[in-house]
mmCIF file of C-alpha atoms in Angstrom:
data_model
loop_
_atom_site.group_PDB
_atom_site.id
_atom_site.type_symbol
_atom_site.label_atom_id
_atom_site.label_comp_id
_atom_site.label_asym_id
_atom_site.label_seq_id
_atom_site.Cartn_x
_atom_site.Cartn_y
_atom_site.Cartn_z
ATOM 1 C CA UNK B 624 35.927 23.999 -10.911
ATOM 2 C CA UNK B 625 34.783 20.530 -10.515
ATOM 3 C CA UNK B 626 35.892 18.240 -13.540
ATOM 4 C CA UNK B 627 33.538 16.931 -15.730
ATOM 5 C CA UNK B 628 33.599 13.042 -17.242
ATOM 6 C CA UNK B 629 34.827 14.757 -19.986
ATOM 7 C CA UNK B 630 38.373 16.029 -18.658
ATOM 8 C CA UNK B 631 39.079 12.068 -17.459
ATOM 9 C CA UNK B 632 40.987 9.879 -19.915
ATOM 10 C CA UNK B 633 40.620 6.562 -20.034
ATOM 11 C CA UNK B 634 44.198 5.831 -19.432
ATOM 12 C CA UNK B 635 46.833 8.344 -18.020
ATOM 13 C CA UNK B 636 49.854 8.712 -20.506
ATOM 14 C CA UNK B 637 52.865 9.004 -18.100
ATOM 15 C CA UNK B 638 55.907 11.405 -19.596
ATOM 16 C CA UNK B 639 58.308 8.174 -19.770
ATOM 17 C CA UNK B 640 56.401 7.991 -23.329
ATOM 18 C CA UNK B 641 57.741 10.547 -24.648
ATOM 19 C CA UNK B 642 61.429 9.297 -24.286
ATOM 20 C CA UNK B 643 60.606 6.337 -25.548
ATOM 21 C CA UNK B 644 59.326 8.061 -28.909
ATOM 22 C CA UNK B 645 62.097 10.618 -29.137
ATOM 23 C CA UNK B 646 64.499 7.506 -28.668
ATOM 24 C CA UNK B 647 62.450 5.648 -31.337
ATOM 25 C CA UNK B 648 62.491 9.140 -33.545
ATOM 26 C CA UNK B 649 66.155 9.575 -32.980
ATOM 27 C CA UNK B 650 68.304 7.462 -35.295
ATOM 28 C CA UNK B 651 71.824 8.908 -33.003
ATOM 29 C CA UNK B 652 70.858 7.860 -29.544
ATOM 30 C CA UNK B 653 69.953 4.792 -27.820
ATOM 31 C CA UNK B 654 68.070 3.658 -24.090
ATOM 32 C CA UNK B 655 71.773 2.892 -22.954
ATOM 33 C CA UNK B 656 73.584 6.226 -24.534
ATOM 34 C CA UNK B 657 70.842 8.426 -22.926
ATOM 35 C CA UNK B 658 71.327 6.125 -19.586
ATOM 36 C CA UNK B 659 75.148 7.067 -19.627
ATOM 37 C CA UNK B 660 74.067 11.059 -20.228
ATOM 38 C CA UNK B 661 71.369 11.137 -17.832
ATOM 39 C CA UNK B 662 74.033 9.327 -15.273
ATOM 40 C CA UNK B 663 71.300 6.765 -14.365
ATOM 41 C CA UNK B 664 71.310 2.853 -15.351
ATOM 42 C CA UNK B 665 69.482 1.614 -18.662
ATOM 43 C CA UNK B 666 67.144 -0.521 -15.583
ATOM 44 C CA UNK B 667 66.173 2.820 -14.310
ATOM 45 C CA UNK B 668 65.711 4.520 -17.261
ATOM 46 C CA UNK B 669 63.596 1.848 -18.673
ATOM 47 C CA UNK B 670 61.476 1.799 -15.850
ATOM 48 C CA UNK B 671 60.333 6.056 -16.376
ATOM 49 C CA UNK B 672 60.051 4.821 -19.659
ATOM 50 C CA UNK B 673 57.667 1.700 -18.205
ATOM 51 C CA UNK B 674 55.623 4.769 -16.326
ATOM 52 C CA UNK B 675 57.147 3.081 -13.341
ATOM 53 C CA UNK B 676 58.899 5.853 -11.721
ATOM 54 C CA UNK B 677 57.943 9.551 -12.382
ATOM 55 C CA UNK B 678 60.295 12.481 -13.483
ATOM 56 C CA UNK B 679 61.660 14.790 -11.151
ATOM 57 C CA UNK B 680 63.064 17.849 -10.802
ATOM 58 C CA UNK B 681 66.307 17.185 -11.474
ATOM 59 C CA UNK B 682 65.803 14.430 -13.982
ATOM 60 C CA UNK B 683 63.414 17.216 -15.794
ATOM 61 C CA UNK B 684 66.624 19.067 -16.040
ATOM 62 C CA UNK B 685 68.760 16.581 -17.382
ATOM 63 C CA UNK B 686 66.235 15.812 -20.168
ATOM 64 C CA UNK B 687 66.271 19.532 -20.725
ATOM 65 C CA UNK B 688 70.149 19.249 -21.649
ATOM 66 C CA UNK B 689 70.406 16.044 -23.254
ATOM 67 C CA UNK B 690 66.840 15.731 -25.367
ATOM 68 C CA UNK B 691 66.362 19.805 -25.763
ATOM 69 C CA UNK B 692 62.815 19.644 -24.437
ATOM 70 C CA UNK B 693 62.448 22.138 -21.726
ATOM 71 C CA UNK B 694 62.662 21.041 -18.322
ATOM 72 C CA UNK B 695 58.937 22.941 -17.118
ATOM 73 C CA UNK B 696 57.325 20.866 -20.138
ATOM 74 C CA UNK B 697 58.617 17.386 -18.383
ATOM 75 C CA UNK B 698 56.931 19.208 -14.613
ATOM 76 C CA UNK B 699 53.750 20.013 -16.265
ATOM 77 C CA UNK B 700 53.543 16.537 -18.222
ATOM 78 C CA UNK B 701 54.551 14.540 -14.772
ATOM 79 C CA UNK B 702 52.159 16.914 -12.936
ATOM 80 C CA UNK B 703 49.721 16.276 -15.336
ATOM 81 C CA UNK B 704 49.898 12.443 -15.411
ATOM 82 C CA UNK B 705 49.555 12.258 -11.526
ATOM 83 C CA UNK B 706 46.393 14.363 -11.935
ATOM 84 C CA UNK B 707 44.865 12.214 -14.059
ATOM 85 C CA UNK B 708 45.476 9.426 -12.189
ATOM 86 C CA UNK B 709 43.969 10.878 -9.357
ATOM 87 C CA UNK B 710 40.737 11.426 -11.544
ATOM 88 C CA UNK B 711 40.698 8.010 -13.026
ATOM 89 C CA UNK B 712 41.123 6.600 -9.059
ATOM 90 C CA UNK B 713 38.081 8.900 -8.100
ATOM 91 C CA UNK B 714 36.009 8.043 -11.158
ATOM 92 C CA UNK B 715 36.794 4.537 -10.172
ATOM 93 C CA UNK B 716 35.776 4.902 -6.935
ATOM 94 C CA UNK B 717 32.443 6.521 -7.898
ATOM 95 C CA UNK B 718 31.753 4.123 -10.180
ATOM 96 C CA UNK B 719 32.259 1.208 -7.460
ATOM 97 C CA UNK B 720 29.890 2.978 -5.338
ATOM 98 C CA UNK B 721 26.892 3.477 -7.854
ATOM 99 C CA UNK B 722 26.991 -0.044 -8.763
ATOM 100 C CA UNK B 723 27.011 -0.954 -5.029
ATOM 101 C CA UNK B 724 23.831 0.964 -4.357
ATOM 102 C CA UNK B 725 22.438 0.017 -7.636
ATOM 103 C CA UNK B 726 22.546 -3.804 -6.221
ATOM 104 C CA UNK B 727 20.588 -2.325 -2.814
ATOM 105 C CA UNK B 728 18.370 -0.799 -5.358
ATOM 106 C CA UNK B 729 17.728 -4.041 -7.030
ATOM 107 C CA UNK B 730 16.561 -5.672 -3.958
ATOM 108 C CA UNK B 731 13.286 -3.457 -3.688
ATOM 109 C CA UNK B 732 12.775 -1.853 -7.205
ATOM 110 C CA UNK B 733 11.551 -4.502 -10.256
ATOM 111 C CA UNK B 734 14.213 -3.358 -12.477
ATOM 112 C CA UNK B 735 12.953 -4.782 -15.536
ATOM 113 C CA UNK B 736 9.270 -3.612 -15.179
ATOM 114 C CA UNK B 737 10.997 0.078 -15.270
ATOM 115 C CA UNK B 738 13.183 -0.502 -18.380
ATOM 116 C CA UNK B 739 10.563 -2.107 -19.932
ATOM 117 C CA UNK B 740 8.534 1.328 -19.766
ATOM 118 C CA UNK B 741 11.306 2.888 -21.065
ATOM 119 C CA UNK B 742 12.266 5.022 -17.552
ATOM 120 C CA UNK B 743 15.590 3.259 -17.593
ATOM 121 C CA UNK B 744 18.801 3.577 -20.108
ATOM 122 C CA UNK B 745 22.381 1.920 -20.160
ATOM 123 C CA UNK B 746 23.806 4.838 -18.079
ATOM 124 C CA UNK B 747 23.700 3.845 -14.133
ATOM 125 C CA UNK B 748 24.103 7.301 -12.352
ATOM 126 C CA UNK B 749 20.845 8.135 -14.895
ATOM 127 C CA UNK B 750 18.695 5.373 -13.514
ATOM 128 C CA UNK B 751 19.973 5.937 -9.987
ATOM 129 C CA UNK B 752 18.658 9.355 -10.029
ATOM 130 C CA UNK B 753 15.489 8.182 -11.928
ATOM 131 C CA UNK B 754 14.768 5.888 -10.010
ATOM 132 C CA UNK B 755 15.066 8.521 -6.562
ATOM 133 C CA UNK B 756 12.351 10.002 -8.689
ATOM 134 C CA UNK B 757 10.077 7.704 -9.100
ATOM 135 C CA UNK B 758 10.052 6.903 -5.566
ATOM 136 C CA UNK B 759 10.175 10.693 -4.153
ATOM 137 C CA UNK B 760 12.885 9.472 -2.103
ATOM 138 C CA UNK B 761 16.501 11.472 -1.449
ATOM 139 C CA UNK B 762 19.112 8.713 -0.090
ATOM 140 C CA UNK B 763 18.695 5.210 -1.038
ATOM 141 C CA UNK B 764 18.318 4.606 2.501
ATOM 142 C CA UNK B 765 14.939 6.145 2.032
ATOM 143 C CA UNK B 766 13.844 3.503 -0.145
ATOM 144 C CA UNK B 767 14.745 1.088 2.237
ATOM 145 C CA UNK B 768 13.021 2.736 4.758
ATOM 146 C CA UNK B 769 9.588 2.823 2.612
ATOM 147 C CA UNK B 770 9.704 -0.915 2.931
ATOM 148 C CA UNK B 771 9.563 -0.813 6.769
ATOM 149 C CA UNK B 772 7.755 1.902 7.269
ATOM 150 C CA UNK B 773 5.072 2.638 4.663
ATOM 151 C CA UNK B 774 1.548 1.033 5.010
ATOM 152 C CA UNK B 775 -1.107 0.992 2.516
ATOM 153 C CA UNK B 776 -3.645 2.021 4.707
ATOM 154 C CA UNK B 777 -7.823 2.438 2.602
ATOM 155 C CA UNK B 778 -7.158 -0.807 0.548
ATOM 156 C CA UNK B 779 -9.484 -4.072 0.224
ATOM 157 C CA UNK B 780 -7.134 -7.050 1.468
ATOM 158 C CA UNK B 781 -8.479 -10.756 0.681
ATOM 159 C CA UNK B 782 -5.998 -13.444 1.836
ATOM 160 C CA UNK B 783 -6.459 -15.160 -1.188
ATOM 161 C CA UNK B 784 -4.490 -12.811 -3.261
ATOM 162 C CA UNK B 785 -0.585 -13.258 -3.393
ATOM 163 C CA UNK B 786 1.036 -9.487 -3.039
ATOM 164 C CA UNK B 787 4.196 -8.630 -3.961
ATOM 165 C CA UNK B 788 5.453 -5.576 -1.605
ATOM 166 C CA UNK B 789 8.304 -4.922 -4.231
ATOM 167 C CA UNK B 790 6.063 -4.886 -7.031
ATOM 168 C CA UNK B 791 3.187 -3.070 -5.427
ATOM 169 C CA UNK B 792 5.023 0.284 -4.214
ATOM 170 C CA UNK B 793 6.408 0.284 -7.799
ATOM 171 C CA UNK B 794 3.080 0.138 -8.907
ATOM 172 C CA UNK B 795 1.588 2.663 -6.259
ATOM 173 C CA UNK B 796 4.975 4.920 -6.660
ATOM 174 C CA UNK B 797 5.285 5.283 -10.113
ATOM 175 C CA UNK B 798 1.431 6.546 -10.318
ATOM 176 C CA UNK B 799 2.214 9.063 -8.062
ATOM 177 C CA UNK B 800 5.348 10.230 -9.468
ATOM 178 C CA UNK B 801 3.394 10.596 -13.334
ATOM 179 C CA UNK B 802 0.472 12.523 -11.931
ATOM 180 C CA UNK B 803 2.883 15.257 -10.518
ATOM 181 C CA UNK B 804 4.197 15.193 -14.095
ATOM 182 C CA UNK B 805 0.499 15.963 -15.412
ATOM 183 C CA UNK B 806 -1.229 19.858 -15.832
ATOM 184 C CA UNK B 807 -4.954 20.365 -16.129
ATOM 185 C CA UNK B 808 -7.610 22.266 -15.128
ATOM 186 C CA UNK B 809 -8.604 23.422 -12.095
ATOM 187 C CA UNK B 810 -11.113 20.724 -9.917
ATOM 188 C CA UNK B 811 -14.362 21.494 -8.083
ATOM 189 C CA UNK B 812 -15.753 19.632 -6.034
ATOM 190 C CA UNK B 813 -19.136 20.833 -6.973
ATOM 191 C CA UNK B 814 -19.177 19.520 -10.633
ATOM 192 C CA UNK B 815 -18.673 15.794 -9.487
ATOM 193 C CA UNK B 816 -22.599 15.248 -10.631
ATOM 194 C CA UNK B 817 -22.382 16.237 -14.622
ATOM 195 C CA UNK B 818 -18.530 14.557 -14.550
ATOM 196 C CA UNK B 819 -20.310 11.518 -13.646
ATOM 197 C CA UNK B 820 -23.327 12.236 -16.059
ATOM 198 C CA UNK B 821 -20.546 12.531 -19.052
ATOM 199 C CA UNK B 822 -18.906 9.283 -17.816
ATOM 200 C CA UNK B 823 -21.698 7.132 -18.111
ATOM 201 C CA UNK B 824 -21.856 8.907 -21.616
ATOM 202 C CA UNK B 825 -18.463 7.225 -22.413
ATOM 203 C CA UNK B 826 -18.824 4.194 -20.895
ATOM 204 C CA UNK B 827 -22.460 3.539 -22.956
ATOM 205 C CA UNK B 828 -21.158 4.258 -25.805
ATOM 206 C CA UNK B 829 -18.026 2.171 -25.414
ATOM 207 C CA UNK B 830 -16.026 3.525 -28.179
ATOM 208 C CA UNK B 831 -12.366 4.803 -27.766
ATOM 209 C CA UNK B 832 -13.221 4.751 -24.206
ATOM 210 C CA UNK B 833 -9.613 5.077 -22.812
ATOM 211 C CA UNK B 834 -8.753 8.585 -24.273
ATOM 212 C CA UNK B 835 -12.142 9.498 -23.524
ATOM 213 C CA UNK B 836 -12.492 9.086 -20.005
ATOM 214 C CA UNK B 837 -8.943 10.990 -19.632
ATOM 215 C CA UNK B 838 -9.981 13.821 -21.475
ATOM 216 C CA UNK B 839 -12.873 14.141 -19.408
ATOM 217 C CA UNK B 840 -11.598 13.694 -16.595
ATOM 218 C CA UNK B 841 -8.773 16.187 -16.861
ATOM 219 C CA UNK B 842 -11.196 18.786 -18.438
ATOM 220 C CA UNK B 843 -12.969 18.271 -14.756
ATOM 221 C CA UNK B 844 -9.531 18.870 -13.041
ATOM 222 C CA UNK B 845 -9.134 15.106 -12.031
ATOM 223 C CA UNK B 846 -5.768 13.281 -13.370
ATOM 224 C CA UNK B 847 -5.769 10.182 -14.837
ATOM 225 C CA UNK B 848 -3.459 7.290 -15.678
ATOM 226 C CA UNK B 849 -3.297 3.980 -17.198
ATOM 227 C CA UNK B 850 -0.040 2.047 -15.273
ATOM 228 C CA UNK B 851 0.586 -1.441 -16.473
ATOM 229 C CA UNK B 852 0.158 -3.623 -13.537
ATOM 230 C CA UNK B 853 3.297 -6.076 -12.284
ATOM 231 C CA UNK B 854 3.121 -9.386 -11.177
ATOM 232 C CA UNK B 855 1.049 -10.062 -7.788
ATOM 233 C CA UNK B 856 0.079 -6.707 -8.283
ATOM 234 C CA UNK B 857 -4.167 -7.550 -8.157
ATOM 235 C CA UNK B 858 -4.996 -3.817 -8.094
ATOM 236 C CA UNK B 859 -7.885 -2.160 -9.747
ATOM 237 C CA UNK B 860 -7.384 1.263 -8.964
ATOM 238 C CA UNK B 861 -5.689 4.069 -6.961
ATOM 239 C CA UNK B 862 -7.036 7.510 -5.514
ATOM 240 C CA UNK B 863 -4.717 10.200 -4.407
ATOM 241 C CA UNK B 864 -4.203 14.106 -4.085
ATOM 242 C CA UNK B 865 -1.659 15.541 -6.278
ATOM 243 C CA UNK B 866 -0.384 18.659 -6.254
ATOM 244 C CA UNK B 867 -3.777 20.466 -6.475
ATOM 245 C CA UNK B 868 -5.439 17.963 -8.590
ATOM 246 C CA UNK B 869 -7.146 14.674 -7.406
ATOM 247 C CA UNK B 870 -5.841 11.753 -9.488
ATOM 248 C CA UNK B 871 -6.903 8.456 -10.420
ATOM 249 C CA UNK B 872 -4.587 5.315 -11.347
ATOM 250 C CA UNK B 873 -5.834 1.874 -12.858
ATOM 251 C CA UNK B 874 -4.112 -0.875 -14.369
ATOM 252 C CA UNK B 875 -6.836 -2.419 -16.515
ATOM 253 C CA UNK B 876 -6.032 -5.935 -15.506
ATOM 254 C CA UNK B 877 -9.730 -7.064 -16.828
ATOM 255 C CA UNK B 878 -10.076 -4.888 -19.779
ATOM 256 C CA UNK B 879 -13.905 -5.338 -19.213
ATOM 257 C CA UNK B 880 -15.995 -2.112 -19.435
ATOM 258 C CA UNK B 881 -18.047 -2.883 -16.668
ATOM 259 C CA UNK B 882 -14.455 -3.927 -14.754
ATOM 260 C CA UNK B 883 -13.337 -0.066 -15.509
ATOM 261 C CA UNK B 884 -16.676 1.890 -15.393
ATOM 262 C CA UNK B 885 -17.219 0.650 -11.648
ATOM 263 C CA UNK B 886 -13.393 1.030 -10.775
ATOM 264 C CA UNK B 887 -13.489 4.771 -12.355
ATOM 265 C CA UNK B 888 -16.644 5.553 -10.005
ATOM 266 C CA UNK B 889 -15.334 3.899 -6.979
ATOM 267 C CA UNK B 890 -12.029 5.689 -7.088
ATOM 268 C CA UNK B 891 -14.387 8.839 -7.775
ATOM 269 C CA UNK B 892 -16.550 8.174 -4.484
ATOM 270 C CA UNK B 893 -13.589 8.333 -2.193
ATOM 271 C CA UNK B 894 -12.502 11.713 -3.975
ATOM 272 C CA UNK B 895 -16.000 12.854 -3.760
ATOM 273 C CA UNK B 896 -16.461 11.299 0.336
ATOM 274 C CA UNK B 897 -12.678 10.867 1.432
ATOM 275 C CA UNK B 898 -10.574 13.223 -0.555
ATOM 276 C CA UNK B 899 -12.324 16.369 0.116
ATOM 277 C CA UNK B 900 -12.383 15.832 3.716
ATOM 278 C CA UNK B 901 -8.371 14.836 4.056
ATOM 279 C CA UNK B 902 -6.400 15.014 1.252
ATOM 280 C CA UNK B 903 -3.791 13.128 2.722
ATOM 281 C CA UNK B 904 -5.602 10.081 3.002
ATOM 282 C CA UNK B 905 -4.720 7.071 0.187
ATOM 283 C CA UNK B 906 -6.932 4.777 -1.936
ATOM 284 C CA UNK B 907 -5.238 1.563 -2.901
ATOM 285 C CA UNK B 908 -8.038 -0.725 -4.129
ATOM 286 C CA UNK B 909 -7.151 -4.133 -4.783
ATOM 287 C CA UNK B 910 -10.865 -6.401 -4.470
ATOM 288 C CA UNK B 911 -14.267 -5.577 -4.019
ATOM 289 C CA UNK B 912 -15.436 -8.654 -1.930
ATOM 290 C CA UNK B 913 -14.100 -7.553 1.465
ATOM 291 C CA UNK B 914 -14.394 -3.728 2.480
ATOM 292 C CA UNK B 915 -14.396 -1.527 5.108
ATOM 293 C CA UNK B 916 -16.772 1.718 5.974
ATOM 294 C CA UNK B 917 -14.421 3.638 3.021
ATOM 295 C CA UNK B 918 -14.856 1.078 0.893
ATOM 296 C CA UNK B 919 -18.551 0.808 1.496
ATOM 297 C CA UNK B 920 -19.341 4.136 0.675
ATOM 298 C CA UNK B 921 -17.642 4.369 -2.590
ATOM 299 C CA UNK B 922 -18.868 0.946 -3.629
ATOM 300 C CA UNK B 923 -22.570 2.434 -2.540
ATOM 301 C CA UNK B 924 -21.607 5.801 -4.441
ATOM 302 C CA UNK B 925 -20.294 3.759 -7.792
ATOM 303 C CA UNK B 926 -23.322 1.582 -7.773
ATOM 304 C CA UNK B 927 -26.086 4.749 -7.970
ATOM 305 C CA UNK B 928 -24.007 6.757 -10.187
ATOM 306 C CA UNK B 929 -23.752 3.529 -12.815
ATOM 307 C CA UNK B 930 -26.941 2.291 -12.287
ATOM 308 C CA UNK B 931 -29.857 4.783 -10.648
ATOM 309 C CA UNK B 932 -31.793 3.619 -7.635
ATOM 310 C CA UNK B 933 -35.477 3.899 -9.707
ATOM 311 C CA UNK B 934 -33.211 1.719 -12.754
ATOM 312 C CA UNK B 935 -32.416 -0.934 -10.385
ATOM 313 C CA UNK B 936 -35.532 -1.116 -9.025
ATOM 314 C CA UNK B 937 -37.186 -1.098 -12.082
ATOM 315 C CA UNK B 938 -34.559 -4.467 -12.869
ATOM 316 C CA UNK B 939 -35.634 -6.353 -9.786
ATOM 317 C CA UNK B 940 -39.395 -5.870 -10.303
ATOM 318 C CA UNK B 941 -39.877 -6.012 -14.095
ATOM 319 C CA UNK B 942 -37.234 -7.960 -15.968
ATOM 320 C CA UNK B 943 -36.090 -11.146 -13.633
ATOM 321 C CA UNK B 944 -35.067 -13.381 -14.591
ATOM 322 C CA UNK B 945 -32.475 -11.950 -17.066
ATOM 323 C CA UNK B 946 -31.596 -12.915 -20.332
ATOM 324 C CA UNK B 947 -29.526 -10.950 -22.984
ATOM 325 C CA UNK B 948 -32.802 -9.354 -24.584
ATOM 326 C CA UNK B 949 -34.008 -8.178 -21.315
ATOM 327 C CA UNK B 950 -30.953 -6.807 -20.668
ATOM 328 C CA UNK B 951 -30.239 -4.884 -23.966
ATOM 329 C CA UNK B 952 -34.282 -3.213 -23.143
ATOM 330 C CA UNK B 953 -33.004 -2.139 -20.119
ATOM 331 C CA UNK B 954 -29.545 -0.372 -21.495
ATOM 332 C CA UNK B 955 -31.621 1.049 -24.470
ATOM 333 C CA UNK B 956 -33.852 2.881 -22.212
ATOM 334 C CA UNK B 957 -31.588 3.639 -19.153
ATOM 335 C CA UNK B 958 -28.346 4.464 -21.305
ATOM 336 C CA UNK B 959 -26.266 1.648 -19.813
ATOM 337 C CA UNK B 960 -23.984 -0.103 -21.230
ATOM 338 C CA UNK B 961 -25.554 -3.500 -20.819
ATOM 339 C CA UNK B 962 -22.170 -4.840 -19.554
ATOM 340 C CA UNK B 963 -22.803 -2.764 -16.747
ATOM 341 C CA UNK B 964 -26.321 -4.175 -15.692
ATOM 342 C CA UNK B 965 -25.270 -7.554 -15.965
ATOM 343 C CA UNK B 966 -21.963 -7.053 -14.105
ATOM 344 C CA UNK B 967 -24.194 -5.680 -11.204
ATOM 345 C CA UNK B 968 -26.658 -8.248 -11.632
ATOM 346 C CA UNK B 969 -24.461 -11.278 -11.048
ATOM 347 C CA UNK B 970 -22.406 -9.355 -8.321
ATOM 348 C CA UNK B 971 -26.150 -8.296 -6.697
ATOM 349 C CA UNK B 972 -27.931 -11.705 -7.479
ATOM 350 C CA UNK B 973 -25.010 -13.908 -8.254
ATOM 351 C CA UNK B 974 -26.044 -14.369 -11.832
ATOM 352 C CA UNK B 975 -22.513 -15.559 -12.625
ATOM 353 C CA UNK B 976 -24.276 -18.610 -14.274
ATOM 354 C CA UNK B 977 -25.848 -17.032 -16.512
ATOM 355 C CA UNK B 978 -26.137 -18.013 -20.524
ATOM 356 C CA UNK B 979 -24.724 -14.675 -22.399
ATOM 357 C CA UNK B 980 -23.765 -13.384 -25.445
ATOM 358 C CA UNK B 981 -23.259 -9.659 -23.914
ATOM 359 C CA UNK B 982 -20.196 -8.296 -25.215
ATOM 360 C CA UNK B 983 -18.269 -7.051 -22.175
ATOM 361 C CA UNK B 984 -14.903 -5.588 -23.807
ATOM 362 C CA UNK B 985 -13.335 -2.611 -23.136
ATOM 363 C CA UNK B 986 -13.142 -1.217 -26.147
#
């Protein structure tokens, strides 16, 4: 039976203390009479009494005679000491080696960001194994190896944005490690039209939008979460398979509603185009500016779903130039939040200029 932490003292308590206190309890005898009876000298006798040389055999026998304690007590207390020792040594050993890979571990996992979310606690085997987790990984030489060996392939690079490996697969892993945590309903592929219809329900109404978008999401079988982002983490959203759910990760680094309504429909486009196709394939999207054909096609799909092709037309040939009454006509009668149509305005037109009072909080 393997021993548990439980069965380890702190300190082994070697048999020599219980001379000393039978000495100390004994008004009759002193360290040098018992010395003389044992036929040893008071230096060795003080040094079993030290815990500096065990009892044997025959000195178990001689304590038998002179002390009355029986001679198979002094065995099992010697035997008993030299186990624990043993333990402690182990325990010491383990304990050398978690904190040796828990300084490998610090090298490629952001430590703080993880106690911060409360995934880590004072005990180090704990967050070793919480940590394997996270990352889906066995051996800490697995996480190493993700470093060298895993590319995030599907993602929108710009060289103007600073990325932090570390930070990033933290990001990317931990997302992937709470949607396996998550059960919902069943997905279909075939109801991506009204989940879209009952987004841009949400997103016009703008009101407790958060909770709302999750609960519709997972009622349509899709699994959402909300990680906080890390530093030189510039990433919008993420679109996986998991399990036998799709699932969709954002950070929320604008906290603008037209920021996470477009975001939300782009990372639906690749499970509605990408996903369904190969479910292995990964969405990492970290800018909109420079794309490739993936990338296109969800942009293309987020755009129509938010804003209708007869809408936008109807923008382009009735209502420029914009202002802020124009554009609350326009969400009135189309149902858009008008955060929305002027986010796609300046992106489509660069309106970025633009004089505006439009309230464009996620809310």
């Amino acid at each position: 039976m393997k021993a548990t932490n439980q069965n380890i003292p702190f300190e082994a308590t070697h048999p020599g203390i219980l001379i000393k206190d039978e000495l100390e309890f004994r008004e009759d005898i002193k360290q040098k009479d018992l010395a003389e009876l044992l036929g040893v000298k008071p230096s060795f006798l003080n040094e079993i009494i030290k815990g500096k040389r065990p009892i044997t055999a025959d000195l178990a026998i001689l304590l038998e005679k002179t002390l009355e304690i029986p001679a198979d007590y002094w065995m099992k207390f010697q035997s008993q000491y030299e186990i624990d020792c043993a333990r402690i040594k182990e325990k010491n050993i383990n304990k050398i080696k978690l904190i040796e890979l828990w300084n490998i571990i610090k090298e490629y996992v952001p430590v703080n960001y993880f106690k911060k979310q409360g995934y880590l606690s004072e005990k180090l085997e704990e967050n070793i194994t919480k940590i394997k987790l996270i990352y889906s990984i066995n051996t800490i030489d697995d996480l190493v190896n993700i470093f060298a060996t895993k590319k995030f392939a599907f993602y929108k690079k710009s060289e103007k944005l600073k990325i932090d490996d570390k930070n990033m697969i933290a990001w990317n892993s931990l997302a992937e490690f709470e949607a396996k945590n998550q059960l919902i309903n069943t997905f279909n592929f075939d109801n991506i039209e009204q989940l879209t219809k009952n987004l841009n329900n949400i997103f016009f109404e703008n009101n407790n939008t958060l909770t709302k978008v999750k609960d519709v999401l997972n009622q349509f079988g899709v699994k959402f979460l909300a990680i906080e982002k890390l530093e030189k983490t510039p990433v919008d959203g993420y679109s996986f398979w998991s399990e036998n759910n799709p699932a969709i990760a954002v950070t929320l680094r604008h906290s603008r509603i037209d920021n996470f309504a477009f975001t939300i429909m782009h990372e639906i486009g690749h499970i509605a185009l990408h996903l369904k196709n190969n479910k292995e394939q990964k969405f990492l999207d970290l800018t909109h500016k420079e794309v490739n054909h993936f990338e296109t096609e969800a942009n293309e799909f987020a755009q129509k779903k938010l804003i209708t092709e007869n809408c936008w037309e109807d923008i382009i040939t009735n209502y420029i130039p914009l202002n802020d009454e124009k554009i609350v006509e326009i969400s009135n009668r189309y149902n858009i939040h008008p955060a929305i149509i002027l986010g796609r305005v300046c992106y489509e037109m660069d309106y970025y200029a633009l004089n505006t009072t439009i309230d464009k909080k996620l809310k």
